[in-house]
Structures are given as structure tokens and as C-alpha cells.
């Protein structure tokens, strides 16, 4: 069973699921940043900025993994 889960992480489907969940995380960070700006809360704004940087890095890593799989999807070019 563990081997199946490991193979799923490296499959196209697994990467697309990871991309989708990361996109939902980006929505959460955007809401957090908006709330922090409205409340003039610098610490929450810094937290949102660090979280956004982590999301961007995660998306870049996932995109690189998709390219390594040799994905010939129309969206990736």
C-alpha cells in the first residue's frame, strides 16, 4: 500500500492534485493578507508574505516535476 502512495506522488495525477491543493492554499493566503491590510496588522501581513513565498516555491517545484515527467499536455506547451 505504501508503494502505491509513493507512486501516486510521482504520477501526473498526483502532481495535478498537489497543484490544485496549492492553489486553494493561495486563496487562503490572499484572504489572510487582505484581512491583515484592513486591520493594519504588520505581523499577519509578514506571515502572509512568507506563506505566499512558500506557495510560489511549491508551485515552481511541482511545475518542474511535471516537466520531468515529459508531460505533453497542451497547457504546459
mmCIF file of N, CA, C and O in Angstrom:
data_model
loop_
_atom_site.group_PDB
_atom_site.id
_atom_site.type_symbol
_atom_site.label_atom_id
_atom_site.label_comp_id
_atom_site.label_asym_id
_atom_site.label_seq_id
_atom_site.Cartn_x
_atom_site.Cartn_y
_atom_site.Cartn_z
ATOM 1 N N UNK A 1 0.818 -1.187 0.000
ATOM 2 C CA UNK A 1 0.000 0.000 0.000
ATOM 3 C C UNK A 1 0.865 1.255 0.000
ATOM 4 O O UNK A 1 0.554 2.216 -0.672
ATOM 5 N N UNK A 2 1.957 1.263 0.770
ATOM 6 C CA UNK A 2 2.833 2.425 0.833
ATOM 7 C C UNK A 2 3.487 2.685 -0.526
ATOM 8 O O UNK A 2 3.705 3.827 -0.898
ATOM 9 N N UNK A 3 3.776 1.611 -1.248
ATOM 10 C CA UNK A 3 4.395 1.779 -2.559
ATOM 11 C C UNK A 3 3.434 2.449 -3.539
ATOM 12 O O UNK A 3 3.833 3.287 -4.325
ATOM 13 N N UNK A 4 2.142 2.104 -3.450
ATOM 14 C CA UNK A 4 1.153 2.745 -4.310
ATOM 15 C C UNK A 4 1.078 4.231 -4.017
ATOM 16 O O UNK A 4 0.991 5.046 -4.923
ATOM 17 N N UNK A 5 1.105 4.605 -2.748
ATOM 18 C CA UNK A 5 1.056 6.020 -2.378
ATOM 19 C C UNK A 5 2.300 6.747 -2.867
ATOM 20 O O UNK A 5 2.228 7.881 -3.322
ATOM 21 N N UNK A 6 3.440 6.114 -2.803
ATOM 22 C CA UNK A 6 4.678 6.713 -3.276
ATOM 23 C C UNK A 6 4.625 6.930 -4.786
ATOM 24 O O UNK A 6 5.046 7.965 -5.281
ATOM 25 N N UNK A 7 4.097 5.956 -5.503
ATOM 26 C CA UNK A 7 3.984 6.092 -6.958
ATOM 27 C C UNK A 7 2.960 7.151 -7.341
ATOM 28 O O UNK A 7 3.099 7.800 -8.362
ATOM 29 N N UNK A 8 1.919 7.336 -6.514
ATOM 30 C CA UNK A 8 0.907 8.345 -6.816
ATOM 31 C C UNK A 8 1.506 9.741 -6.748
ATOM 32 O O UNK A 8 1.181 10.595 -7.563
ATOM 33 N N UNK A 9 2.408 9.978 -5.809
ATOM 34 C CA UNK A 9 3.030 11.295 -5.671
ATOM 35 C C UNK A 9 3.826 11.661 -6.917
ATOM 36 O O UNK A 9 3.945 12.835 -7.260
ATOM 37 N N UNK A 10 4.374 10.672 -7.598
ATOM 38 C CA UNK A 10 5.197 10.933 -8.767
ATOM 39 C C UNK A 10 4.421 10.804 -10.074
ATOM 40 O O UNK A 10 4.992 10.957 -11.137
ATOM 41 N N UNK A 11 3.136 10.582 -10.001
ATOM 42 C CA UNK A 11 2.336 10.464 -11.214
ATOM 43 C C UNK A 11 1.792 11.821 -11.619
ATOM 44 O O UNK A 11 1.802 12.774 -10.849
ATOM 45 N N UNK A 12 1.333 11.900 -12.854
ATOM 46 C CA UNK A 12 0.733 13.144 -13.338
ATOM 47 C C UNK A 12 -0.481 13.517 -12.513
ATOM 48 O O UNK A 12 -0.653 14.670 -12.146
ATOM 49 N N UNK A 13 -1.289 12.545 -12.204
ATOM 50 C CA UNK A 13 -2.492 12.810 -11.412
ATOM 51 C C UNK A 13 -2.129 13.342 -10.037
ATOM 52 O O UNK A 13 -2.732 14.300 -9.555
ATOM 53 N N UNK A 14 -1.139 12.741 -9.400
ATOM 54 C CA UNK A 14 -0.701 13.197 -8.087
ATOM 55 C C UNK A 14 -0.178 14.624 -8.121
ATOM 56 O O UNK A 14 -0.452 15.422 -7.218
ATOM 57 N N UNK A 15 0.552 14.955 -9.181
ATOM 58 C CA UNK A 15 1.066 16.317 -9.305
ATOM 59 C C UNK A 15 -0.058 17.311 -9.551
ATOM 60 O O UNK A 15 -0.032 18.425 -9.025
ATOM 61 N N UNK A 16 -1.056 16.914 -10.340
ATOM 62 C CA UNK A 16 -2.193 17.813 -10.564
ATOM 63 C C UNK A 16 -2.985 18.029 -9.279
ATOM 64 O O UNK A 16 -3.445 19.142 -9.001
ATOM 65 N N UNK A 17 -3.130 16.997 -8.472
ATOM 66 C CA UNK A 17 -3.812 17.147 -7.182
ATOM 67 C C UNK A 17 -3.014 18.094 -6.285
ATOM 68 O O UNK A 17 -3.580 18.958 -5.613
ATOM 69 N N UNK A 18 -1.703 17.946 -6.284
ATOM 70 C CA UNK A 18 -0.854 18.824 -5.479
ATOM 71 C C UNK A 18 -0.950 20.274 -5.961
ATOM 72 O O UNK A 18 -0.999 21.202 -5.154
ATOM 73 N N UNK A 19 -0.992 20.475 -7.270
ATOM 74 C CA UNK A 19 -1.150 21.826 -7.811
ATOM 75 C C UNK A 19 -2.481 22.434 -7.379
ATOM 76 O O UNK A 19 -2.545 23.609 -7.006
ATOM 77 N N UNK A 20 -3.537 21.646 -7.429
ATOM 78 C CA UNK A 20 -4.850 22.136 -7.024
ATOM 79 C C UNK A 20 -4.906 22.495 -5.558
ATOM 80 O O UNK A 20 -5.450 23.540 -5.185
ATOM 81 N N UNK A 21 -4.330 21.660 -4.721
ATOM 82 C CA UNK A 21 -4.359 21.959 -3.285
ATOM 83 C C UNK A 21 -3.502 23.182 -2.969
ATOM 84 O O UNK A 21 -3.845 23.977 -2.095
ATOM 85 N N UNK A 22 -2.417 23.362 -3.699
ATOM 86 C CA UNK A 22 -1.591 24.547 -3.509
ATOM 87 C C UNK A 22 -2.343 25.801 -3.953
ATOM 88 O O UNK A 22 -2.233 26.854 -3.325
ATOM 89 N N UNK A 23 -3.125 25.690 -5.001
ATOM 90 C CA UNK A 23 -3.924 26.835 -5.454
ATOM 91 C C UNK A 23 -4.964 27.233 -4.402
ATOM 92 O O UNK A 23 -5.192 28.423 -4.165
ATOM 93 N N UNK A 24 -5.579 26.246 -3.757
ATOM 94 C CA UNK A 24 -6.516 26.567 -2.681
ATOM 95 C C UNK A 24 -5.790 27.230 -1.513
ATOM 96 O O UNK A 24 -6.338 28.110 -0.848
ATOM 97 N N UNK A 25 -4.558 26.830 -1.259
ATOM 98 C CA UNK A 25 -3.758 27.482 -0.222
ATOM 99 C C UNK A 25 -3.480 28.931 -0.565
ATOM 100 O O UNK A 25 -3.453 29.800 0.306
ATOM 101 N N UNK A 26 -3.290 29.210 -1.851
ATOM 102 C CA UNK A 26 -3.043 30.579 -2.292
ATOM 103 C C UNK A 26 -4.264 31.462 -2.025
ATOM 104 O O UNK A 26 -4.121 32.631 -1.658
ATOM 105 N N UNK A 27 -5.439 30.907 -2.194
ATOM 106 C CA UNK A 27 -6.662 31.663 -1.911
ATOM 107 C C UNK A 27 -6.715 32.022 -0.436
ATOM 108 O O UNK A 27 -7.045 33.162 -0.068
ATOM 109 N N UNK A 28 -6.361 31.085 0.420
ATOM 110 C CA UNK A 28 -6.348 31.322 1.859
ATOM 111 C C UNK A 28 -5.342 32.411 2.228
ATOM 112 O O UNK A 28 -5.626 33.281 3.056
ATOM 113 N N UNK A 29 -4.179 32.383 1.625
ATOM 114 C CA UNK A 29 -3.156 33.384 1.905
ATOM 115 C C UNK A 29 -3.613 34.765 1.427
ATOM 116 O O UNK A 29 -3.375 35.775 2.102
ATOM 117 N N UNK A 30 -4.287 34.825 0.289
ATOM 118 C CA UNK A 30 -4.795 36.107 -0.208
ATOM 119 C C UNK A 30 -5.820 36.691 0.760
ATOM 120 O O UNK A 30 -5.805 37.902 1.036
ATOM 121 N N UNK A 31 -6.695 35.855 1.290
ATOM 122 C CA UNK A 31 -7.672 36.322 2.281
ATOM 123 C C UNK A 31 -6.974 36.808 3.539
ATOM 124 O O UNK A 31 -7.351 37.830 4.114
ATOM 125 N N UNK A 32 -5.949 36.073 3.972
ATOM 126 C CA UNK A 32 -5.202 36.456 5.163
ATOM 127 C C UNK A 32 -4.518 37.807 4.960
ATOM 128 O O UNK A 32 -4.531 38.653 5.851
ATOM 129 N N UNK A 33 -3.944 38.025 3.797
ATOM 130 C CA UNK A 33 -3.266 39.290 3.504
ATOM 131 C C UNK A 33 -4.262 40.443 3.467
ATOM 132 O O UNK A 33 -3.979 41.536 3.986
ATOM 133 N N UNK A 34 -5.413 40.210 2.877
ATOM 134 C CA UNK A 34 -6.431 41.263 2.808
ATOM 135 C C UNK A 34 -6.902 41.645 4.216
ATOM 136 O O UNK A 34 -7.030 42.830 4.533
ATOM 137 N N UNK A 35 -7.143 40.664 5.052
ATOM 138 C CA UNK A 35 -7.564 40.912 6.429
ATOM 139 C C UNK A 35 -6.475 41.657 7.199
ATOM 140 O O UNK A 35 -6.763 42.589 7.961
ATOM 141 N N UNK A 36 -5.235 41.270 6.984
ATOM 142 C CA UNK A 36 -4.121 41.926 7.673
ATOM 143 C C UNK A 36 -3.991 43.385 7.246
ATOM 144 O O UNK A 36 -3.723 44.259 8.077
ATOM 145 N N UNK A 37 -4.190 43.662 5.963
ATOM 146 C CA UNK A 37 -4.132 45.049 5.494
ATOM 147 C C UNK A 37 -5.266 45.883 6.072
ATOM 148 O O UNK A 37 -5.071 47.029 6.437
ATOM 149 N N UNK A 38 -6.451 45.291 6.141
ATOM 150 C CA UNK A 38 -7.594 46.018 6.690
ATOM 151 C C UNK A 38 -7.408 46.319 8.179
ATOM 152 O O UNK A 38 -7.853 47.363 8.659
ATOM 153 N N UNK A 39 -6.778 45.408 8.917
ATOM 154 C CA UNK A 39 -6.560 45.592 10.351
ATOM 155 C C UNK A 39 -5.243 46.299 10.660
ATOM 156 O O UNK A 39 -4.932 46.533 11.824
ATOM 157 N N UNK A 40 -4.457 46.616 9.647
ATOM 158 C CA UNK A 40 -3.126 47.213 9.811
ATOM 159 C C UNK A 40 -2.253 46.363 10.742
ATOM 160 O O UNK A 40 -1.549 46.868 11.594
ATOM 161 N N UNK A 41 -2.315 45.062 10.559
ATOM 162 C CA UNK A 41 -1.558 44.113 11.369
ATOM 163 C C UNK A 41 -0.314 43.693 10.591
ATOM 164 O O UNK A 41 -0.371 42.874 9.671
ATOM 165 N N UNK A 42 0.822 44.277 10.981
ATOM 166 C CA UNK A 42 2.066 44.052 10.257
ATOM 167 C C UNK A 42 2.533 42.595 10.396
ATOM 168 O O UNK A 42 3.003 41.991 9.427
ATOM 169 N N UNK A 43 2.377 42.026 11.571
ATOM 170 C CA UNK A 43 2.849 40.664 11.785
ATOM 171 C C UNK A 43 2.076 39.656 10.932
ATOM 172 O O UNK A 43 2.667 38.749 10.328
ATOM 173 N N UNK A 44 0.762 39.822 10.831
ATOM 174 C CA UNK A 44 -0.020 38.930 9.965
ATOM 175 C C UNK A 44 0.309 39.151 8.494
ATOM 176 O O UNK A 44 0.290 38.218 7.696
ATOM 177 N N UNK A 45 0.616 40.386 8.145
ATOM 178 C CA UNK A 45 0.985 40.687 6.762
ATOM 179 C C UNK A 45 2.319 40.022 6.410
ATOM 180 O O UNK A 45 2.470 39.467 5.308
ATOM 181 N N UNK A 46 3.260 40.041 7.335
ATOM 182 C CA UNK A 46 4.539 39.358 7.109
ATOM 183 C C UNK A 46 4.312 37.856 6.993
ATOM 184 O O UNK A 46 4.900 37.190 6.130
ATOM 185 N N UNK A 47 3.444 37.317 7.847
ATOM 186 C CA UNK A 47 3.123 35.887 7.784
ATOM 187 C C UNK A 47 2.513 35.532 6.429
ATOM 188 O O UNK A 47 2.860 34.510 5.834
ATOM 189 N N UNK A 48 1.632 36.367 5.937
ATOM 190 C CA UNK A 48 1.012 36.124 4.628
ATOM 191 C C UNK A 48 2.064 36.177 3.514
ATOM 192 O O UNK A 48 2.020 35.380 2.576
ATOM 193 N N UNK A 49 3.006 37.114 3.629
ATOM 194 C CA UNK A 49 4.049 37.235 2.602
ATOM 195 C C UNK A 49 4.956 36.005 2.592
ATOM 196 O O UNK A 49 5.305 35.488 1.524
ATOM 197 N N UNK A 50 5.309 35.516 3.769
ATOM 198 C CA UNK A 50 6.160 34.320 3.850
ATOM 199 C C UNK A 50 5.396 33.107 3.315
ATOM 200 O O UNK A 50 5.953 32.280 2.584
ATOM 201 N N UNK A 51 4.120 33.013 3.655
ATOM 202 C CA UNK A 51 3.302 31.897 3.148
ATOM 203 C C UNK A 51 3.173 31.963 1.631
ATOM 204 O O UNK A 51 3.217 30.932 0.959
ATOM 205 N N UNK A 52 3.030 33.166 1.101
ATOM 206 C CA UNK A 52 2.931 33.326 -0.355
ATOM 207 C C UNK A 52 4.229 32.898 -1.031
ATOM 208 O O UNK A 52 4.207 32.251 -2.090
ATOM 209 N N UNK A 53 5.365 33.229 -0.420
ATOM 210 C CA UNK A 53 6.654 32.813 -0.983
ATOM 211 C C UNK A 53 6.774 31.290 -0.979
ATOM 212 O O UNK A 53 7.286 30.696 -1.938
ATOM 213 N N UNK A 54 6.288 30.664 0.078
ATOM 214 C CA UNK A 54 6.325 29.198 0.144
ATOM 215 C C UNK A 54 5.438 28.583 -0.933
ATOM 216 O O UNK A 54 5.798 27.568 -1.540
ATOM 217 N N UNK A 55 4.297 29.189 -1.174
ATOM 218 C CA UNK A 55 3.391 28.673 -2.208
ATOM 219 C C UNK A 55 4.019 28.812 -3.592
ATOM 220 O O UNK A 55 3.954 27.890 -4.412
ATOM 221 N N UNK A 56 4.638 29.948 -3.855
ATOM 222 C CA UNK A 56 5.284 30.163 -5.151
ATOM 223 C C UNK A 56 6.404 29.142 -5.355
ATOM 224 O O UNK A 56 6.536 28.557 -6.437
ATOM 225 N N UNK A 57 7.187 28.901 -4.318
ATOM 226 C CA UNK A 57 8.260 27.916 -4.401
ATOM 227 C C UNK A 57 7.691 26.516 -4.646
ATOM 228 O O UNK A 57 8.208 25.761 -5.477
ATOM 229 N N UNK A 58 6.630 26.181 -3.931
ATOM 230 C CA UNK A 58 5.999 24.875 -4.117
ATOM 231 C C UNK A 58 5.459 24.689 -5.523
ATOM 232 O O UNK A 58 5.606 23.615 -6.117
ATOM 233 N N UNK A 59 4.848 25.731 -6.059
ATOM 234 C CA UNK A 59 4.340 25.652 -7.431
ATOM 235 C C UNK A 59 5.473 25.474 -8.437
ATOM 236 O O UNK A 59 5.337 24.720 -9.402
ATOM 237 N N UNK A 60 6.589 26.160 -8.203
ATOM 238 C CA UNK A 60 7.737 26.021 -9.106
ATOM 239 C C UNK A 60 8.290 24.594 -9.082
ATOM 240 O O UNK A 60 8.631 24.029 -10.119
ATOM 241 N N UNK A 61 8.354 24.011 -7.896
ATOM 242 C CA UNK A 61 8.838 22.634 -7.779
ATOM 243 C C UNK A 61 7.884 21.668 -8.475
ATOM 244 O O UNK A 61 8.311 20.763 -9.201
ATOM 245 N N UNK A 62 6.582 21.855 -8.269
ATOM 246 C CA UNK A 62 5.602 20.984 -8.924
ATOM 247 C C UNK A 62 5.655 21.128 -10.443
ATOM 248 O O UNK A 62 5.549 20.144 -11.178
ATOM 249 N N UNK A 63 5.828 22.345 -10.931
ATOM 250 C CA UNK A 63 5.928 22.575 -12.373
ATOM 251 C C UNK A 63 7.162 21.853 -12.935
ATOM 252 O O UNK A 63 7.103 21.218 -13.991
ATOM 253 N N UNK A 64 8.279 21.928 -12.195
ATOM 254 C CA UNK A 64 9.496 21.241 -12.627
ATOM 255 C C UNK A 64 9.282 19.737 -12.692
ATOM 256 O O UNK A 64 9.730 19.066 -13.630
ATOM 257 N N UNK A 65 8.579 19.182 -11.708
ATOM 258 C CA UNK A 65 8.299 17.746 -11.708
ATOM 259 C C UNK A 65 7.414 17.349 -12.887
ATOM 260 O O UNK A 65 7.603 16.298 -13.481
ATOM 261 N N UNK A 66 6.447 18.201 -13.215
ATOM 262 C CA UNK A 66 5.607 17.922 -14.386
ATOM 263 C C UNK A 66 6.435 17.899 -15.658
ATOM 264 O O UNK A 66 6.235 17.051 -16.528
ATOM 265 N N UNK A 67 7.351 18.832 -15.786
ATOM 266 C CA UNK A 67 8.207 18.857 -16.975
ATOM 267 C C UNK A 67 9.094 17.618 -17.035
ATOM 268 O O UNK A 67 9.361 17.087 -18.112
ATOM 269 N N UNK A 68 9.542 17.122 -15.894
ATOM 270 C CA UNK A 68 10.384 15.932 -15.863
ATOM 271 C C UNK A 68 9.629 14.690 -16.304
ATOM 272 O O UNK A 68 10.212 13.757 -16.827
ATOM 273 N N UNK A 69 8.341 14.668 -16.040
ATOM 274 C CA UNK A 69 7.549 13.513 -16.455
ATOM 275 C C UNK A 69 7.340 13.466 -17.964
ATOM 276 O O UNK A 69 6.810 12.499 -18.488
ATOM 277 N N UNK A 70 7.756 14.524 -18.653
ATOM 278 C CA UNK A 70 7.579 14.540 -20.096
ATOM 279 C C UNK A 70 6.129 14.736 -20.471
ATOM 280 O O UNK A 70 5.647 14.165 -21.454
ATOM 281 N N UNK A 71 5.431 15.515 -19.683
ATOM 282 C CA UNK A 71 4.002 15.758 -19.905
ATOM 283 C C UNK A 71 3.819 16.533 -21.202
ATOM 284 O O UNK A 71 4.392 17.587 -21.386
ATOM 285 N N UNK A 72 3.032 15.980 -22.103
ATOM 286 C CA UNK A 72 2.752 16.674 -23.353
ATOM 287 C C UNK A 72 1.358 17.284 -23.319
ATOM 288 O O UNK A 72 0.616 17.261 -24.307
ATOM 289 N N UNK A 73 1.008 17.825 -22.182
ATOM 290 C CA UNK A 73 -0.272 18.495 -22.008
ATOM 291 C C UNK A 73 -0.246 19.819 -22.766
ATOM 292 O O UNK A 73 0.772 20.492 -22.857
ATOM 293 N N UNK A 74 -1.374 20.219 -23.309
ATOM 294 C CA UNK A 74 -1.483 21.454 -24.073
ATOM 295 C C UNK A 74 -1.144 22.665 -23.216
ATOM 296 O O UNK A 74 -0.534 23.621 -23.670
ATOM 297 N N UNK A 75 -1.536 22.635 -21.955
ATOM 298 C CA UNK A 75 -1.317 23.787 -21.075
ATOM 299 C C UNK A 75 0.162 24.036 -20.778
ATOM 300 O O UNK A 75 0.563 25.162 -20.532
ATOM 301 N N UNK A 76 0.970 23.015 -20.809
ATOM 302 C CA UNK A 76 2.387 23.178 -20.494
ATOM 303 C C UNK A 76 3.248 23.511 -21.695
ATOM 304 O O UNK A 76 4.377 23.898 -21.556
ATOM 305 N N UNK A 77 2.713 23.366 -22.878
ATOM 306 C CA UNK A 77 3.435 23.740 -24.063
ATOM 307 C C UNK A 77 4.379 22.765 -24.619
ATOM 308 O O UNK A 77 4.937 21.871 -24.418
#
